[in-house]
């Protein structure tokens, strides 16, 4: 089974013995001169020569046997690969012939014909050893002639040494670093400098991942760190990760809610907040706005207060327990406040927190449904409030449970509460254009409107016609107010129907829902917006009202043309990367532009740029990786519709005809 390996081993041993004299003779001059560097160089060359000889024997011993042993009939390849039974039978016959024919003398003869002793390599090494011996003798003579004069040292090749200096921006307060090439993580806007420690080594080139190159020689190379990238020098890659400056973070811990409503007896208000930044907070201010009044008589008072700095410039903690007198709040007032912070970056970030509201309710009035959201509301003196309707309903439910109330009394009380609910519903319904009710009452239109017939003729329009406004045209309230009104009216309808049906317990839930909607209308009587200024464009007085339209831009917008999701150069590049053929011209620029535009994640962009650099170096195995990264940048690929191929053969045509005849029958 291992006969082929044994034959190859015998041929390799014979080739090794044939080349051994060369290796021994080449080492003798260096041993006699006692020069360790020369001996190490010769040993390294011998190892390289042995590896080359081993590869030559492993690839050629089969052909050597076919050329020098005619009995094998050019079938030595069967010694390595015999898959079929016939091939294995032939292989057994070859092994039998080799056992008879291939002895040690034959193996040496085969190797002698195909492997030389390599004496041609010995002459250059002997000449080099003689030159080294000659210069060594000259140095020894000069040393003997002038013992105090040191011998000149041999000039060796100078290896460039690179020094990398990273200087963060001044506002960060970070120290400048300097050292050998390494991976770095720097703030955005840092300055990176590459210098040669030994300029006499000559010029060296740095390759950046975005396709640029930097020359470092007598002058240093500089780069402003604006995005993450990597750079390559002498075959090694080093990553430069850029950390962008983060905006300040504002955290308000008190109050805990965006809208905090105090109790009427409250005397103080607490504010606690924290402002943090990655380097330093330059300025932080608290803005307070006091709102007083209702309806159209609302007055705003603004104040701005700076927040004091702490020992740590990156953090500002501030807490204060205000009294309502210090804030200037009175019952019915609202206080709005927010925090604005600015950091110390080269381009400062300004951050503003959400607006918090502190509300001190006014004393409750007798009629709680009065709201400035409906300033034209007419208030009848005899109108019951929604809260009073709920109280009466709860009392009716309690009386019906506690005593055996007569059915007539329960009906009378329930219908009385329903009438009050109907009046209140009509009061709010008029703001949505409603005039009719679900049930009759004293507010319904009477049959006799006081219009007497004239000359025996009936005025049908005045007798039966009524002018009703449309709901959308009845008021100019905003849609949010209309939605709340509709919700309240629907709940009042449900409560009224339940009360008319003598089921007050069922009416209680919609009554509470109607009260909640009315309270929401109460709280919407005041809206606070930050002041913004509008600056209109200047008017050219010299051409105003002259009719001159020269140079005036058209107000019509041109329709945008359809843009190709995948540019043509990128499609050609992706197609070329699918095989081992040549790539398009300027493909690196196309790939770098696409990766920089479409891949926003730093890690993905750096990986794609590594793939571009590897493919540019000639790596064929890296092409699928680069192709995948380029395809990953396609967010929305066009949909290509392809027709389904169909074969029209005589059989399919006959089958379709028979199928059509069967359907016709």
XYZ file of C-alpha atoms in Angstrom, residues 17-657:
641
model
C 23.652 12.063 -1.016
C 24.512 13.401 -4.464
C 24.132 17.047 -3.359
C 25.796 16.589 0.089
C 29.424 17.116 -1.107
C 28.491 20.577 -2.405
C 27.102 21.632 0.974
C 30.140 20.346 2.871
C 32.690 21.963 0.531
C 30.889 25.301 0.682
C 31.045 25.373 4.503
C 34.805 24.692 4.746
C 36.035 28.233 3.757
C 33.802 29.920 6.339
C 34.882 27.481 9.015
C 38.527 28.198 8.212
C 37.925 31.983 8.303
C 35.879 31.631 11.518
C 33.176 33.983 10.188
C 29.854 33.120 11.763
C 27.746 35.439 9.506
C 29.153 33.810 6.381
C 28.567 30.328 7.790
C 24.958 31.201 8.707
C 24.394 32.605 5.212
C 25.742 29.384 3.664
C 23.542 27.233 5.909
C 20.495 29.274 4.923
C 21.345 28.813 1.238
C 21.786 25.056 1.774
C 18.342 24.864 3.394
C 16.821 26.707 0.445
C 18.666 24.432 -2.021
C 17.510 21.320 -0.123
C 13.870 22.486 -0.161
C 14.087 23.188 -3.893
C 15.643 19.754 -4.486
C 12.933 18.057 -2.410
C 10.206 19.742 -4.438
C 11.907 18.736 -7.687
C 12.160 15.087 -6.625
C 8.539 14.911 -5.386
C 7.224 16.266 -8.693
C 9.559 14.365 -11.066
C 10.348 10.900 -9.724
C 7.456 9.300 -11.635
C 8.643 10.676 -14.974
C 12.206 9.699 -14.107
C 11.129 6.073 -13.668
C 9.243 6.084 -16.978
C 12.313 7.470 -18.802
C 14.953 5.172 -17.267
C 13.053 1.896 -16.638
C 11.481 0.645 -19.918
C 9.928 -2.357 -18.142
C 7.397 -0.013 -16.494
C 5.865 0.785 -19.927
C 5.274 4.498 -19.047
C 2.747 3.474 -16.361
C 4.482 4.768 -13.259
C 1.573 7.124 -12.595
C -0.444 4.086 -11.464
C 1.847 3.862 -8.443
C 0.246 7.026 -7.099
C -3.345 6.847 -8.294
C -5.136 3.567 -9.099
C -8.902 3.969 -8.727
C -10.329 1.126 -10.842
C -9.831 -2.635 -10.268
C -7.973 -2.898 -13.584
C -5.645 -0.085 -12.559
C -4.967 -1.764 -9.209
C -4.149 -5.033 -11.001
C -1.720 -3.209 -13.285
C -0.232 -1.494 -10.228
C 0.533 -4.887 -8.632
C 2.318 -5.963 -11.813
C 4.401 -2.756 -11.789
C 5.403 -3.276 -8.161
C 6.555 -6.796 -8.978
C 8.690 -5.510 -11.848
C 10.131 -2.702 -9.711
C 11.115 -5.187 -6.980
C 13.129 -7.137 -9.563
C 14.556 -4.233 -11.556
C 14.973 -1.240 -9.170
C 18.026 -1.924 -7.020
C 20.378 0.577 -5.343
C 22.630 0.927 -8.380
C 19.666 1.653 -10.649
C 18.362 4.300 -8.234
C 21.746 6.035 -8.144
C 21.936 5.920 -11.946
C 18.471 7.481 -12.239
C 19.385 10.258 -9.830
C 22.714 10.854 -11.546
C 20.953 11.486 -14.856
C 18.457 13.977 -13.441
C 20.226 15.658 -10.460
C 23.600 17.373 -10.824
C 26.041 17.966 -8.003
C 25.548 21.756 -8.200
C 29.231 22.599 -8.322
C 28.397 25.709 -10.343
C 27.038 27.262 -7.118
C 30.328 26.605 -5.306
C 32.504 28.951 -7.367
C 30.689 32.226 -6.447
C 30.751 31.360 -2.758
C 34.476 30.531 -2.861
C 35.135 33.838 -4.654
C 33.078 35.729 -2.060
C 34.950 33.995 0.764
C 38.270 34.953 -0.860
C 37.214 38.616 -1.093
C 36.189 38.626 2.570
C 39.540 37.015 3.518
C 41.442 39.617 1.452
C 39.739 42.611 3.072
C 40.215 41.011 6.449
C 43.931 40.799 5.796
C 44.057 44.460 4.722
C 42.267 45.487 7.912
C 44.654 43.463 10.022
C 47.624 45.102 8.279
C 46.252 48.589 8.855
C 45.628 47.736 12.470
C 49.198 46.480 12.862
C 50.596 49.650 11.252
C 48.596 52.039 13.462
C 47.514 50.348 16.690
C 45.812 53.485 18.020
C 43.656 54.016 14.918
C 40.343 52.157 14.998
C 39.357 50.132 11.927
C 36.556 51.647 9.841
C 33.247 49.840 10.361
C 31.476 48.377 7.374
C 28.505 50.472 6.317
C 25.318 48.415 6.723
C 21.929 49.040 5.137
C 19.927 51.567 7.171
C 16.399 50.479 8.142
C 13.971 53.413 8.466
C 12.485 53.977 11.910
C 9.110 55.729 12.034
C 7.909 57.938 14.883
C 4.158 58.604 15.166
C 3.011 61.716 17.052
C -0.658 62.234 17.978
C -1.780 65.699 19.098
C -5.416 65.875 20.329
C -7.318 69.195 20.012
C -6.555 71.755 22.689
C -10.130 71.827 24.043
C -9.934 68.142 25.050
C -7.065 68.717 27.505
C -5.465 65.390 26.493
C -1.687 65.031 26.399
C 0.356 64.663 23.241
C 1.655 61.125 22.605
C 4.689 59.955 20.650
C 6.024 56.505 19.871
C 6.429 53.679 17.382
C 3.687 52.756 14.893
C 0.667 51.322 16.739
C -3.115 51.318 16.807
C -4.556 54.646 17.967
C -7.893 55.975 19.171
C -8.089 59.776 19.015
C -10.739 62.508 19.317
C -12.088 64.045 16.154
C -9.897 66.887 14.888
C -6.629 65.441 16.225
C -3.401 65.979 14.304
C -1.340 62.912 13.361
C 2.312 63.306 12.335
C 4.706 60.688 10.930
C 8.452 61.444 11.059
C 11.583 59.401 10.386
C 13.892 58.965 13.344
C 16.791 58.412 10.902
C 16.212 60.585 7.800
C 19.366 59.163 6.243
C 17.421 55.956 5.571
C 15.680 57.653 2.667
C 12.044 58.217 1.792
C 9.260 55.838 2.813
C 5.604 55.695 1.744
C 2.471 55.324 3.883
C -0.701 53.954 2.276
C -4.030 55.180 3.687
C -7.193 53.098 3.509
C -9.047 55.756 1.489
C -6.562 55.423 -1.381
C -4.236 58.306 -0.528
C -0.488 57.967 0.024
C 1.849 60.017 2.234
C 5.596 60.438 1.636
C 7.771 60.547 4.746
C 11.398 61.566 4.351
C 13.299 64.672 5.317
C 9.890 66.283 5.935
C 7.243 64.805 8.183
C 3.781 63.833 6.907
C 0.678 65.227 8.611
C -2.979 64.215 8.665
C -6.074 65.720 10.324
C -8.144 62.904 11.859
C -11.703 63.460 10.646
C -12.834 59.851 10.157
C -11.705 56.366 11.146
C -9.178 54.752 8.785
C -6.109 52.530 8.759
C -2.668 53.038 7.284
C -0.101 50.542 6.020
C 3.663 50.731 6.301
C 6.167 48.009 5.390
C 3.374 45.430 5.070
C 1.772 46.090 8.493
C -1.622 47.760 9.000
C -2.396 50.128 11.865
C -5.909 51.340 12.714
C -6.753 54.957 13.546
C -10.189 55.116 15.214
C -11.672 58.612 15.438
C -14.153 59.365 18.236
C -16.502 62.266 17.405
C -17.202 64.865 20.062
C -20.467 64.088 21.862
C -22.973 66.845 22.674
C -23.788 67.585 26.331
C -26.336 65.395 28.106
C -28.976 67.038 30.285
C -30.761 64.969 32.935
C -33.627 66.435 34.971
C -34.422 64.277 38.008
C -36.867 66.698 39.660
C -39.621 67.203 38.746
C -40.193 63.602 37.684
C -43.003 64.430 35.244
C -43.144 66.753 32.283
C -46.250 68.423 33.716
C -46.403 68.610 37.506
C -49.560 69.963 39.090
C -49.179 71.188 42.661
C -51.772 70.933 45.352
C -53.500 74.186 46.275
C -51.691 74.301 49.620
C -48.202 73.756 48.092
C -45.521 76.255 49.110
C -42.343 75.085 47.340
C -41.059 73.441 44.164
C -37.876 71.339 43.781
C -35.555 71.360 40.765
C -32.626 68.936 40.392
C -30.625 68.497 37.201
C -27.261 67.336 35.875
C -25.330 68.441 32.781
C -22.527 66.180 31.504
C -20.057 66.417 28.629
C -17.170 64.247 27.505
C -14.631 67.075 27.949
C -16.050 70.250 29.475
C -19.296 72.198 29.822
C -18.647 75.775 28.774
C -22.035 77.249 29.669
C -25.293 75.983 31.149
C -28.347 78.155 31.806
C -31.811 77.648 33.268
C -34.622 79.440 31.433
C -37.826 80.185 33.372
C -41.082 81.493 31.886
C -44.034 82.452 34.091
C -47.512 82.438 32.496
C -50.314 84.321 34.226
C -53.891 84.991 33.156
C -56.340 83.185 30.908
C -57.992 83.582 27.555
C -56.528 86.492 25.604
C -55.099 88.135 28.740
C -52.124 85.826 29.216
C -48.865 87.469 30.221
C -45.438 85.765 29.983
C -42.387 86.734 32.035
C -38.977 85.296 31.088
C -35.913 84.822 33.263
C -32.504 83.291 32.576
C -30.184 82.021 35.301
C -26.666 80.573 34.773
C -25.847 77.272 36.472
C -22.639 77.394 38.544
C -19.612 75.287 37.568
C -18.331 72.442 39.766
C -14.858 71.103 40.518
C -15.166 68.720 37.567
C -15.495 70.762 34.347
C -17.270 67.847 32.676
C -20.207 67.793 35.126
C -22.509 70.452 36.533
C -24.866 69.302 39.260
C -27.490 71.770 40.411
C -30.369 71.437 42.857
C -32.604 74.000 44.516
C -35.770 74.048 46.575
C -37.705 77.068 45.337
C -40.463 78.743 47.229
C -43.433 79.696 45.116
C -42.880 83.295 46.173
C -39.338 83.188 44.714
C -40.757 81.870 41.464
C -43.469 84.522 41.585
C -46.245 81.944 41.199
C -49.808 82.600 42.304
C -52.868 80.337 42.113
C -53.726 79.751 38.462
C -50.167 80.414 37.200
C -47.900 78.084 35.249
C -44.117 77.973 35.218
C -42.245 76.591 32.184
C -38.539 75.880 32.404
C -35.843 74.207 30.320
C -32.045 73.902 30.449
C -29.661 74.897 27.664
C -26.027 73.725 27.652
C -23.018 74.426 25.398
C -19.774 72.415 25.373
C -16.238 73.608 24.618
C -15.711 71.880 21.263
C -14.112 73.639 18.314
C -17.613 73.780 16.835
C -19.693 73.991 20.034
C -22.748 71.788 20.447
C -25.834 73.486 21.884
C -28.375 71.181 23.538
C -31.736 72.071 25.037
C -33.776 69.895 27.346
C -37.538 69.367 27.000
C -39.778 72.018 28.541
C -41.153 71.126 31.972
C -44.356 72.647 33.338
C -45.158 73.497 36.959
C -48.857 74.200 37.419
C -50.444 75.787 40.497
C -54.238 75.326 40.107
C -56.627 78.138 40.781
C -59.370 77.768 43.419
C -62.294 75.757 42.100
C -65.261 77.817 41.018
C -68.896 76.895 41.257
C -69.180 75.959 37.585
C -66.069 73.978 36.622
C -66.947 73.613 32.960
C -66.147 77.245 32.188
C -63.094 77.153 29.946
C -61.323 79.717 27.824
C -61.241 77.146 25.040
C -64.837 78.309 24.409
C -64.935 82.013 25.262
C -68.354 82.615 23.672
C -70.090 80.012 25.854
C -73.343 81.331 27.337
C -73.846 80.210 30.909
C -77.523 79.833 31.936
C -77.957 80.347 35.637
C -80.156 77.280 35.980
C -77.731 74.912 34.215
C -76.395 72.028 36.277
C -72.699 71.101 36.057
C -71.422 67.672 34.996
C -69.971 67.088 38.437
C -73.385 67.783 40.014
C -75.013 65.341 37.596
C -72.558 62.653 38.715
C -73.303 63.434 42.394
C -77.060 63.174 41.780
C -76.623 59.884 39.890
C -74.517 58.368 42.682
C -77.115 59.495 45.241
C -79.916 57.904 43.202
C -77.988 54.618 42.988
C -77.363 54.646 46.746
C -81.050 55.396 47.524
C -82.242 52.619 45.219
C -79.983 50.132 47.025
C -80.769 51.332 50.576
C -84.575 51.616 50.374
C -87.372 50.163 48.379
C -88.003 53.123 46.170
C -91.211 53.236 44.204
C -90.860 52.756 40.474
C -92.566 56.059 39.747
C -90.199 57.958 42.034
C -87.127 56.276 40.548
C -88.356 57.093 37.035
C -89.045 60.702 37.983
C -85.615 61.275 39.546
C -83.809 59.479 36.726
C -85.595 61.463 34.025
C -84.870 64.699 35.897
C -81.152 63.916 35.885
C -81.444 62.954 32.185
C -83.037 66.336 31.439
C -80.132 68.115 33.146
C -77.697 65.979 31.146
C -79.559 66.867 27.916
C -79.319 70.600 28.671
C -75.607 70.316 29.340
C -75.133 68.265 26.172
C -76.934 70.864 24.068
C -74.825 73.580 25.657
C -71.622 71.966 24.390
C -73.187 70.617 21.208
C -73.929 74.062 19.823
C -70.192 74.532 19.228
C -70.265 71.625 16.759
C -73.409 72.784 14.949
C -75.853 70.560 16.842
C -79.374 71.802 17.691
C -81.507 68.655 17.940
C -81.743 66.204 20.807
C -82.352 62.512 21.030
C -85.419 62.892 23.214
C -88.107 65.561 23.455
C -88.094 68.331 26.021
C -88.745 71.928 26.615
C -85.781 72.816 24.366
C -87.318 71.051 21.324
C -88.999 73.035 18.619
C -92.743 73.352 19.186
C -95.255 72.597 16.497
C -96.695 76.095 16.734
C -93.976 78.677 16.040
C -96.395 81.563 15.998
C -96.517 81.691 12.193
C -100.191 82.246 11.257
C -101.245 81.310 7.732
C -101.659 84.341 5.450
C -104.676 84.355 3.140
C -105.341 80.734 3.973
C -101.963 79.662 2.556
C -99.447 77.747 4.660
C -95.851 78.926 4.762
C -94.236 75.506 4.420
C -90.715 76.868 4.789
C -91.415 78.566 8.135
C -93.733 75.775 9.292
C -91.507 72.802 8.767
C -88.133 74.154 7.678
C -85.204 74.876 9.963
C -81.801 76.291 9.063
C -79.177 74.030 10.612
C -75.493 74.807 10.380
C -73.027 72.164 9.283
C -70.772 70.794 12.021
C -67.559 71.682 10.210
C -68.682 75.309 9.618
C -70.234 75.956 13.025
C -66.976 76.877 14.710
C -63.406 77.795 13.987
C -61.960 75.654 16.767
C -58.940 73.511 15.995
C -59.325 69.814 15.290
C -57.933 68.812 18.698
C -60.633 70.776 20.520
C -63.293 69.317 18.229
C -62.177 65.768 19.026
C -62.437 66.422 22.767
C -65.910 67.971 22.298
C -67.078 64.989 20.253
C -65.823 62.593 22.933
C -67.680 64.529 25.630
C -70.920 64.660 23.597
C -70.851 60.938 22.833
C -70.400 60.170 26.539
C -73.279 62.531 27.428
C -75.492 60.826 24.833
C -74.746 57.415 26.408
C -75.415 58.734 29.919
C -78.688 60.354 28.867
C -79.944 57.175 27.189
C -79.107 55.091 30.268
C -80.885 57.582 32.554
C -83.959 57.587 30.295
C -83.937 53.799 30.554
C -83.962 53.987 34.426
C -80.488 52.382 34.662
C -78.457 55.016 36.550
C -75.712 52.543 37.383
C -74.966 52.122 33.664
C -75.009 55.911 33.162
C -72.333 56.557 35.771
C -69.378 55.403 33.601
C -70.137 57.664 30.586
C -70.819 60.568 32.956
C -67.311 60.213 34.400
C -65.897 59.967 30.866
C -67.682 63.215 29.919
C -66.296 64.946 33.029
C -62.764 63.837 32.093
C -63.149 65.352 28.616
C -64.465 68.623 30.061
C -61.512 68.819 32.470
C -59.185 68.286 29.505
C -60.792 71.276 27.818
C -60.188 73.299 30.979
C -56.487 72.509 30.986
C -56.138 73.537 27.328
C -56.908 77.196 27.978
C -53.247 78.232 27.635
C -50.552 77.144 25.149
C -46.895 78.161 25.522
C -44.634 78.402 22.477
C -41.058 79.646 22.292
C -40.740 82.939 20.461
C -39.323 82.730 16.967
C -38.430 85.590 14.682
C -39.227 85.679 10.957
C -36.949 87.782 8.774
C -38.476 88.280 5.311
C -36.167 88.646 2.310
C -35.315 92.242 1.383
C -37.378 93.919 -1.316
C -35.569 95.561 -4.226
C -37.211 98.947 -4.321
C -35.659 99.880 -7.672
C -37.582 97.159 -9.562
C -40.678 97.012 -7.381
C -43.937 97.458 -9.341
C -42.021 97.985 -12.607
C -43.054 94.734 -14.271
C -39.416 93.833 -14.910
C -39.053 90.049 -14.557
C -35.525 89.724 -15.922
C -33.567 87.478 -13.591
C -36.625 86.404 -11.609
C -36.674 82.716 -10.770
C -39.655 80.640 -11.778
C -41.875 79.409 -8.986
C -42.403 76.127 -10.760
C -40.341 73.208 -9.601
C -38.770 70.974 -12.167
C -39.569 67.319 -11.875
C -36.575 65.323 -10.745
C -35.246 62.757 -13.144
C -35.107 59.127 -12.165
C -31.721 58.307 -10.725
C -29.986 55.009 -11.269
C -29.672 53.166 -7.961
C -26.427 51.511 -9.092
C -23.971 53.581 -11.182
C -22.613 51.981 -14.343
C -18.923 51.966 -13.213
C -19.932 50.121 -10.024
C -21.937 47.533 -11.980
C -18.938 46.910 -14.226
C -16.658 46.565 -11.201
C -18.969 44.105 -9.404
C -19.230 42.030 -12.590
C -15.448 42.012 -13.061
C -14.875 40.941 -9.443
C -16.908 37.767 -10.030
C -14.074 36.274 -12.100
C -10.279 36.449 -12.270
C -10.132 38.746 -15.289
C -8.795 42.301 -15.435
C -10.599 45.031 -13.491
C -11.889 48.291 -15.056
C -9.694 51.368 -15.208
C -9.751 53.600 -12.119
C -11.680 50.911 -10.234
C -10.057 51.814 -6.913
C -11.490 55.352 -7.099
C -14.957 53.939 -7.866
C -14.745 51.492 -4.965
C -13.426 54.073 -2.473
C -16.112 56.624 -3.384
C -18.893 54.027 -3.091
C -17.656 52.700 0.269
C -17.197 56.190 1.737
C -20.686 57.237 0.604
C -22.711 54.135 1.463
C -21.046 52.465 4.479
C -21.549 54.639 7.559
C -20.350 52.191 10.209
C -16.623 52.611 10.930
C -15.887 48.890 11.277
C -17.658 48.009 8.029
C -15.997 50.838 6.119
C -12.518 49.841 7.354
C -13.126 46.188 6.460
C -14.239 47.199 2.957
C -11.162 49.425 2.530
C -8.922 46.526 3.614
C -10.527 44.389 0.916
C -9.895 47.137 -1.677
C -6.243 47.321 -0.670
C -5.830 43.533 -0.797
C -7.395 43.289 -4.261
C -5.160 46.130 -5.457
C -2.171 44.090 -4.212
C -3.231 41.234 -6.516
C -5.068 38.957 -4.064
C -7.548 36.925 -6.149
C -9.082 35.235 -3.099
C -10.047 38.678 -1.729
C -12.278 39.546 -4.683
C -15.453 37.841 -3.335
C -15.085 39.749 -0.042
C -14.786 43.101 -1.842
C -17.717 42.210 -4.080
C -19.828 41.451 -1.002
C -18.953 44.786 0.613
C -19.816 46.706 -2.548
C -23.161 44.904 -2.777
C -23.801 45.651 0.912
C -23.808 49.366 0.094
C -26.792 48.949 -2.248
C -29.779 49.968 -0.118
C -32.493 49.692 -2.794
C -31.629 47.561 -5.776
C -33.822 47.873 -8.874
C -36.278 45.067 -9.463
C -35.492 43.222 -12.697
C -38.415 41.313 -14.171
C -37.429 38.255 -16.189
C -39.687 36.169 -18.365
C -40.221 32.515 -17.518
C -38.719 30.331 -20.264
C -41.134 27.917 -21.956
C -40.299 25.169 -24.385
C -42.658 24.867 -27.384
C -42.101 21.322 -28.585
C -44.403 19.227 -30.797
C -45.398 17.227 -27.720
C -46.428 20.305 -25.691
C -48.328 21.770 -28.636
C -50.264 18.504 -29.183
C -50.983 18.259 -25.460
C -52.341 21.834 -25.403
C -54.603 21.105 -28.406
